[in-house]
Amino acid sequence: MKNTQINYAKIASIVAFFFICLNINAQWPQFRGPNRDGFSNEINLLKTWPTEGPELVWSSDTIGDGFSSAIIHDKIIYVSGRRDSSAIITAFDLNGKLIWQENIGISNNKFNWGESSTPTFYNGKLYTITIPGDVCCVDAKTGALEWKVNLPHKFGGQSSDYFIEDLFCESPLVVDGKVIVTPGGNNTTVVALNRTSGETIWVSKTISDRNSYVSPVLVQNKNKKLIVTRTKENVLAVDFYTGDIVYQKKVYTEGFVPLPNKNQVYFPHCMLLDIDTSFSSFNSLWQDTLSLNVWGGAVKVNDQIFATYETTSGIFSLDWETGKQVAFNKGIRGANLLAADGMIYSYEDKRGRVSLLKPTEDSIKIVGFFKVPLGEGANLAHMSIANGLLFVRHGKFLMAYDIKQTGSKSSKN
């Protein structure tokens, strides 16, 4: 009897662990996923697509204009947008049913850009930055605005574009009760806000540089945490607890999407930054001289980095340790990328084409594609994956595609 009880306990533990893993894999709580690396742990996804692409399950044109991504937590989808000079956030269920939509402030800029900050979900709240630089905390259940801090007014924040003073596109990093954002400017560079009140916890010194639309990433070991990011002309690392800038390097190329991997961060069109295990030494392992897509970033699959060119056609892979090119396919140009279940997903900014790619050690094969059928303007919004769905945004349209191997009409083709 005792052995039977022990076995039942073991089985219960295994089942619980299995469902916890499924729940974690089904989340996409911030820009570029759980670790901000464009990588999803979901499995049992389609390995090829039919001629017309995977099934479009639902779409909505109610989210407002913008380039922000959808995030997903506990089967709820959140996305920001701009409508009639107002910043809005919309919440849907997985079937595309509207749960709530709320105005969170003004969304003004000279060229009428839509909202570009992807919200971050943390402990029942959403954190985002409006185009004019308002850091907002919103209740995820109701959409009610709880607090707001303006980066230009409070910290003298300056966006990357000299001709558009207020154009903030950063997605806040929220860790251990701190909301990390990058005002830039002459008063400070990076700041930490209290997640429940918006009060300032610390401000870093200024390096007299502008915000560069970059969303910071976290690098950590057992005892230390570092915020790694870049401004318009600098790569830097900041102590998570104190705000001290512990590393700074002047750079002369732009790239808005850093790729973290353990204690290393790849900056496209720049370098691979290596941080030693004690977090006291910083080295550039190799310089990246390729002219990459500054908006799309890159993904790591096995020991290779996959990225696309900015001005010419081609997707390629680089060896993570050396930076040497391994594989190339000229069929993809200027795309944001995701990786899941051994495959790569690309969304091209000018052609509006979504492709499914199969990477190997020395090749990149296109095994399916479709043209995004809805929306207008550039295709700059990064894709998202959760619960077997691929979310694609184009302007004011959000589209959900079924990419599961089972339970999908498209998997029969």
XYZ file of C-alpha atoms in Angstrom:
413
model
C 0.000 0.000 0.000
C 2.830 2.343 0.882
C 4.524 1.718 -2.478
C 1.252 2.398 -4.274
C 0.865 5.717 -2.478
C 4.433 6.636 -3.362
C 3.794 5.797 -7.005
C 0.624 7.895 -7.014
C 2.578 10.774 -5.526
C 5.243 10.432 -8.193
C 2.631 10.311 -10.940
C 0.879 13.383 -9.520
C 4.197 15.251 -9.405
C 5.012 14.308 -12.991
C 1.562 15.375 -14.213
C 1.800 18.679 -12.329
C 5.263 19.330 -13.761
C 3.986 18.502 -17.254
C 1.140 21.026 -17.012
C 3.448 23.683 -15.568
C 5.748 23.220 -18.562
C 2.807 23.434 -20.958
C 1.636 26.643 -19.292
C 5.105 28.204 -19.483
C 5.476 27.241 -23.142
C 2.075 28.788 -23.934
C 3.107 32.233 -22.652
C 4.562 35.120 -24.659
C 4.534 37.844 -21.975
C 6.791 40.502 -23.501
C 8.601 41.691 -26.613
C 10.175 38.730 -28.452
C 8.968 36.213 -25.884
C 9.824 35.035 -22.356
C 13.573 35.726 -22.685
C 13.433 38.475 -25.326
C 15.312 36.218 -27.740
C 12.554 35.413 -30.234
C 12.529 31.772 -29.124
C 9.428 29.741 -28.264
C 9.475 26.367 -26.464
C 6.224 25.253 -28.082
C 6.304 21.895 -29.853
C 4.134 19.887 -32.268
C 4.027 22.727 -34.760
C 3.671 22.347 -38.527
C 6.873 21.480 -40.398
C 5.477 22.492 -43.789
C 2.621 24.743 -44.874
C 0.032 24.248 -47.610
C 0.246 26.470 -50.684
C -2.080 29.088 -49.203
C -0.308 29.058 -45.842
C -1.653 27.986 -42.447
C -5.284 28.591 -41.540
C -6.216 32.166 -40.638
C -8.341 31.516 -37.545
C -9.414 35.103 -36.880
C -8.488 38.711 -37.474
C -9.370 42.067 -35.951
C -9.075 45.631 -37.254
C -9.955 47.253 -33.914
C -6.486 47.527 -32.338
C -5.436 50.902 -33.787
C -2.374 51.667 -35.892
C 1.099 50.682 -34.807
C 4.094 48.393 -34.957
C 3.889 46.791 -31.513
C 3.624 43.025 -31.078
C 0.879 40.994 -29.458
C 1.717 39.440 -26.093
C -0.067 36.465 -24.559
C -0.524 35.443 -20.935
C -2.940 32.810 -19.587
C -4.755 32.673 -22.936
C -5.356 36.433 -23.066
C -3.871 38.514 -25.898
C -2.843 42.129 -25.344
C -1.780 44.638 -27.988
C -1.285 48.414 -28.121
C -2.211 50.839 -30.894
C -3.067 54.423 -31.827
C -6.508 55.727 -32.707
C -7.449 59.391 -33.199
C -4.300 60.633 -31.408
C -4.967 58.341 -28.444
C -2.927 55.361 -27.248
C -5.090 52.311 -26.625
C -4.575 48.769 -25.357
C -6.867 45.923 -26.414
C -7.400 42.515 -24.790
C -8.791 39.476 -26.654
C -9.357 35.849 -25.791
C -7.777 33.148 -27.949
C -10.849 33.083 -30.209
C -10.506 36.770 -31.008
C -13.380 37.886 -28.761
C -12.887 41.400 -27.379
C -12.490 41.440 -23.585
C -11.714 45.123 -23.098
C -10.206 48.108 -24.858
C -9.015 51.210 -23.011
C -7.490 54.607 -23.771
C -4.256 55.116 -21.814
C -3.201 58.581 -23.002
C -2.137 60.828 -25.854
C -0.305 59.451 -28.892
C 1.053 62.448 -30.822
C 4.013 62.693 -33.189
C 4.948 64.658 -36.285
C 4.688 61.758 -38.738
C 1.608 60.064 -37.219
C 3.407 56.894 -36.225
C 1.277 54.300 -34.502
C 2.143 52.903 -31.091
C 5.328 50.821 -31.224
C 6.020 49.773 -27.625
C 5.060 46.162 -26.974
C 3.412 45.811 -23.543
C 5.087 43.694 -20.864
C 2.949 41.470 -18.615
C 4.097 41.133 -14.993
C 2.075 40.006 -11.964
C -1.320 40.986 -13.325
C -0.199 44.334 -14.780
C 0.769 45.611 -18.221
C 3.639 48.041 -18.694
C 4.127 50.003 -21.898
C 5.537 53.316 -23.204
C 3.473 55.585 -25.430
C 4.996 57.374 -28.409
C 5.344 60.674 -26.431
C 7.205 58.822 -23.663
C 4.564 58.032 -21.015
C 5.486 54.876 -19.088
C 2.089 53.396 -18.200
C 0.982 50.708 -15.750
C -2.381 49.141 -16.639
C -4.464 46.534 -14.820
C -4.494 43.462 -17.067
C -8.005 42.390 -16.024
C -9.783 45.681 -16.621
C -7.481 47.936 -18.654
C -7.637 50.619 -15.952
C -4.635 52.961 -15.922
C -2.921 52.805 -12.506
C 0.006 55.206 -12.937
C 1.906 57.125 -15.586
C 5.398 58.693 -15.727
C 6.526 60.895 -18.634
C 10.164 60.295 -19.587
C 10.869 63.684 -21.271
C 9.259 65.703 -18.469
C 10.587 63.803 -15.444
C 13.994 62.689 -16.722
C 14.706 64.895 -19.738
C 14.384 61.866 -22.002
C 15.284 62.203 -25.680
C 14.322 59.775 -28.427
C 16.693 58.636 -31.145
C 15.374 60.816 -33.956
C 16.666 64.397 -33.782
C 13.745 65.607 -35.923
C 11.017 64.003 -33.777
C 11.675 64.839 -30.139
C 9.114 62.444 -28.664
C 9.145 59.107 -30.424
C 9.621 56.317 -27.887
C 9.301 52.716 -29.073
C 11.019 50.834 -26.248
C 9.305 47.907 -24.528
C 9.848 48.085 -20.728
C 11.809 45.340 -18.980
C 10.095 44.367 -15.706
C 12.067 42.254 -13.222
C 11.716 41.783 -9.437
C 9.473 44.782 -8.920
C 11.477 47.172 -11.104
C 10.365 48.679 -14.404
C 13.525 49.340 -16.443
C 13.358 51.994 -19.176
C 15.841 54.136 -21.104
C 14.959 57.848 -21.233
C 18.367 58.867 -22.593
C 19.257 62.547 -22.715
C 21.503 64.798 -20.645
C 20.124 64.003 -17.166
C 20.282 60.201 -17.068
C 20.423 57.167 -19.351
C 18.607 54.227 -17.725
C 16.120 54.406 -14.845
C 14.305 51.920 -12.596
C 10.740 52.646 -11.474
C 8.735 50.925 -8.751
C 6.287 48.670 -10.562
C 3.373 49.361 -8.187
C 3.704 53.142 -7.830
C 5.916 54.440 -10.644
C 8.205 56.089 -8.092
C 11.889 56.313 -9.011
C 14.104 53.618 -7.462
C 17.370 54.697 -9.094
C 18.690 56.661 -12.040
C 21.952 55.943 -13.825
C 24.418 58.659 -14.732
C 24.026 60.244 -18.130
C 26.250 59.339 -21.063
C 24.677 62.244 -23.014
C 23.144 59.993 -25.640
C 19.624 59.419 -26.940
C 17.205 56.530 -26.566
C 17.464 54.277 -29.614
C 14.169 52.289 -29.717
C 16.071 49.409 -28.103
C 14.353 47.215 -25.513
C 16.835 46.203 -22.767
C 17.610 42.581 -21.950
C 18.540 40.871 -18.681
C 21.755 38.926 -18.072
C 22.019 37.171 -14.711
C 23.864 34.620 -12.612
C 23.166 33.365 -9.080
C 24.202 36.585 -7.376
C 24.076 39.389 -9.927
C 21.797 40.872 -12.540
C 22.801 43.185 -15.369
C 20.673 45.221 -17.743
C 22.266 45.195 -21.187
C 21.090 47.616 -23.848
C 22.246 50.260 -26.271
C 21.550 53.908 -26.907
C 21.957 55.620 -30.271
C 25.769 55.508 -30.131
C 26.694 53.246 -27.189
C 26.408 49.686 -25.926
C 26.179 49.521 -22.150
C 25.587 47.293 -19.134
C 23.960 48.585 -15.951
C 23.927 47.047 -12.472
C 20.332 45.983 -11.822
C 20.459 46.816 -8.123
C 22.238 50.176 -8.126
C 21.943 51.672 -11.610
C 25.718 51.958 -11.926
C 26.949 51.771 -15.526
C 29.566 49.009 -15.382
C 30.325 48.824 -19.103
C 30.114 51.301 -21.980
C 31.406 51.079 -25.540
C 31.020 53.594 -28.346
C 29.569 52.038 -31.507
C 28.937 53.473 -34.948
C 26.227 51.251 -36.407
C 22.545 50.985 -35.521
C 20.619 47.864 -34.637
C 17.550 47.945 -32.459
C 17.105 44.322 -31.311
C 19.810 42.744 -29.103
C 19.825 38.940 -28.814
C 20.664 37.555 -25.335
C 22.044 34.073 -24.693
C 23.172 33.239 -21.139
C 26.047 35.638 -20.374
C 26.414 36.878 -23.948
C 24.485 39.394 -26.038
C 24.620 39.688 -29.817
C 24.112 43.172 -31.218
C 23.286 42.831 -34.950
C 25.512 44.872 -37.241
C 27.795 45.465 -34.260
C 29.355 42.716 -32.092
C 28.983 39.738 -29.779
C 29.423 40.948 -26.193
C 30.761 38.364 -23.742
C 30.445 38.877 -19.969
C 32.555 36.669 -17.708
C 30.925 34.584 -14.964
C 31.836 37.107 -12.258
C 30.215 39.906 -14.277
C 33.353 41.995 -13.908
C 34.912 41.622 -17.360
C 33.396 42.520 -20.744
C 34.818 41.540 -24.114
C 33.794 41.855 -27.730
C 34.350 38.310 -29.050
C 33.930 39.350 -32.673
C 32.823 42.348 -34.702
C 29.801 42.082 -36.982
C 30.414 44.037 -40.186
C 27.316 42.838 -42.053
C 24.617 45.345 -42.952
C 21.712 43.721 -41.135
C 18.064 44.610 -40.818
C 18.035 47.049 -37.873
C 14.372 46.383 -37.032
C 14.173 42.613 -37.320
C 16.872 41.345 -35.026
C 18.045 37.745 -35.071
C 17.411 34.336 -33.496
C 19.740 31.632 -32.231
C 19.094 28.010 -33.208
C 21.601 25.475 -31.898
C 24.980 27.203 -32.300
C 24.032 29.531 -35.130
C 22.643 33.058 -35.392
C 20.063 33.633 -38.137
C 19.435 37.140 -39.475
C 18.557 38.992 -42.690
C 20.182 41.762 -44.679
C 18.865 45.314 -44.620
C 19.480 46.497 -48.195
C 19.972 43.287 -50.172
C 18.131 39.980 -50.353
C 19.220 37.117 -48.171
C 18.866 35.309 -44.883
C 22.049 33.841 -43.459
C 23.453 32.086 -40.430
C 26.594 32.902 -38.461
C 28.568 30.672 -36.156
C 27.871 31.953 -32.636
C 31.461 31.553 -31.447
C 33.303 32.982 -34.461
C 30.837 35.168 -36.382
C 31.710 33.390 -39.642
C 28.934 32.846 -42.168
C 27.692 29.253 -42.402
C 24.560 29.223 -44.589
C 22.720 31.572 -46.930
C 19.415 31.785 -48.830
C 18.702 34.793 -51.039
C 14.914 34.329 -50.865
C 14.243 36.385 -47.711
C 14.860 40.110 -47.289
C 14.571 42.507 -44.350
C 12.568 40.354 -41.915
C 11.881 39.914 -38.227
C 12.457 36.342 -37.088
C 11.139 33.855 -34.531
C 12.232 30.288 -33.784
C 10.113 27.403 -32.508
C 10.179 23.611 -32.663
C 13.292 23.516 -34.867
C 11.864 25.934 -37.429
C 12.308 29.651 -38.150
C 9.505 32.094 -38.984
C 10.250 35.256 -40.973
C 8.050 38.293 -41.661
C 9.441 40.574 -44.369
C 8.930 44.285 -43.818
C 8.528 45.378 -47.453
C 6.915 42.368 -49.123
C 4.648 41.506 -46.189
C 5.442 37.833 -46.655
C 5.536 35.331 -43.787
C 7.760 32.304 -44.434
C 8.479 29.024 -42.682
C 12.159 28.084 -42.833
C 13.940 24.835 -42.058
C 17.516 25.417 -40.860
C 20.241 22.782 -40.969
C 23.942 22.944 -40.200
C 24.753 24.348 -43.624
C 21.485 25.395 -45.299
C 18.260 27.375 -44.866
C 15.299 26.014 -46.814
C 11.979 27.824 -47.376
C 9.223 25.222 -46.818
C 6.152 27.464 -46.877
C 5.029 31.073 -47.179
C 2.015 33.334 -47.529
C 1.359 37.027 -48.170
C -0.287 38.850 -45.285
C -3.764 39.651 -46.663
C -4.822 42.528 -44.400
C -3.494 45.902 -43.290
C -1.520 48.812 -44.727
C 1.943 50.333 -44.350
C 5.280 48.784 -43.419
C 5.323 45.294 -41.916
C 7.543 46.124 -38.927
C 5.632 44.512 -36.050
C 7.387 41.433 -34.673
C 5.411 38.194 -34.684
C 4.403 36.242 -31.565
C 3.758 32.545 -30.887
C 1.582 31.061 -28.134
C -0.979 28.269 -27.702
C -0.249 26.905 -31.182
C -1.069 30.237 -32.820
C 1.143 32.583 -34.815
C 0.152 36.234 -34.325
C 0.938 38.652 -37.161
C 0.240 42.375 -36.994
C -0.003 44.723 -39.993
C -1.078 48.271 -39.179
C -4.461 48.188 -37.451
C -4.987 44.466 -38.156
C -4.049 41.578 -35.866
C -4.219 38.097 -37.419
C -4.045 34.698 -35.693
C -2.861 31.660 -37.691
C -3.179 28.036 -36.574
C 0.285 26.440 -36.822
C -0.335 23.306 -34.733
C 0.335 19.867 -36.210
C -2.868 18.449 -34.719
C -6.331 19.930 -34.450
C -5.690 22.192 -37.410
C -7.326 22.087 -40.813
C -4.095 23.207 -42.393
C -2.189 20.251 -40.942
C -4.144 17.907 -43.208
C -2.559 19.354 -46.353
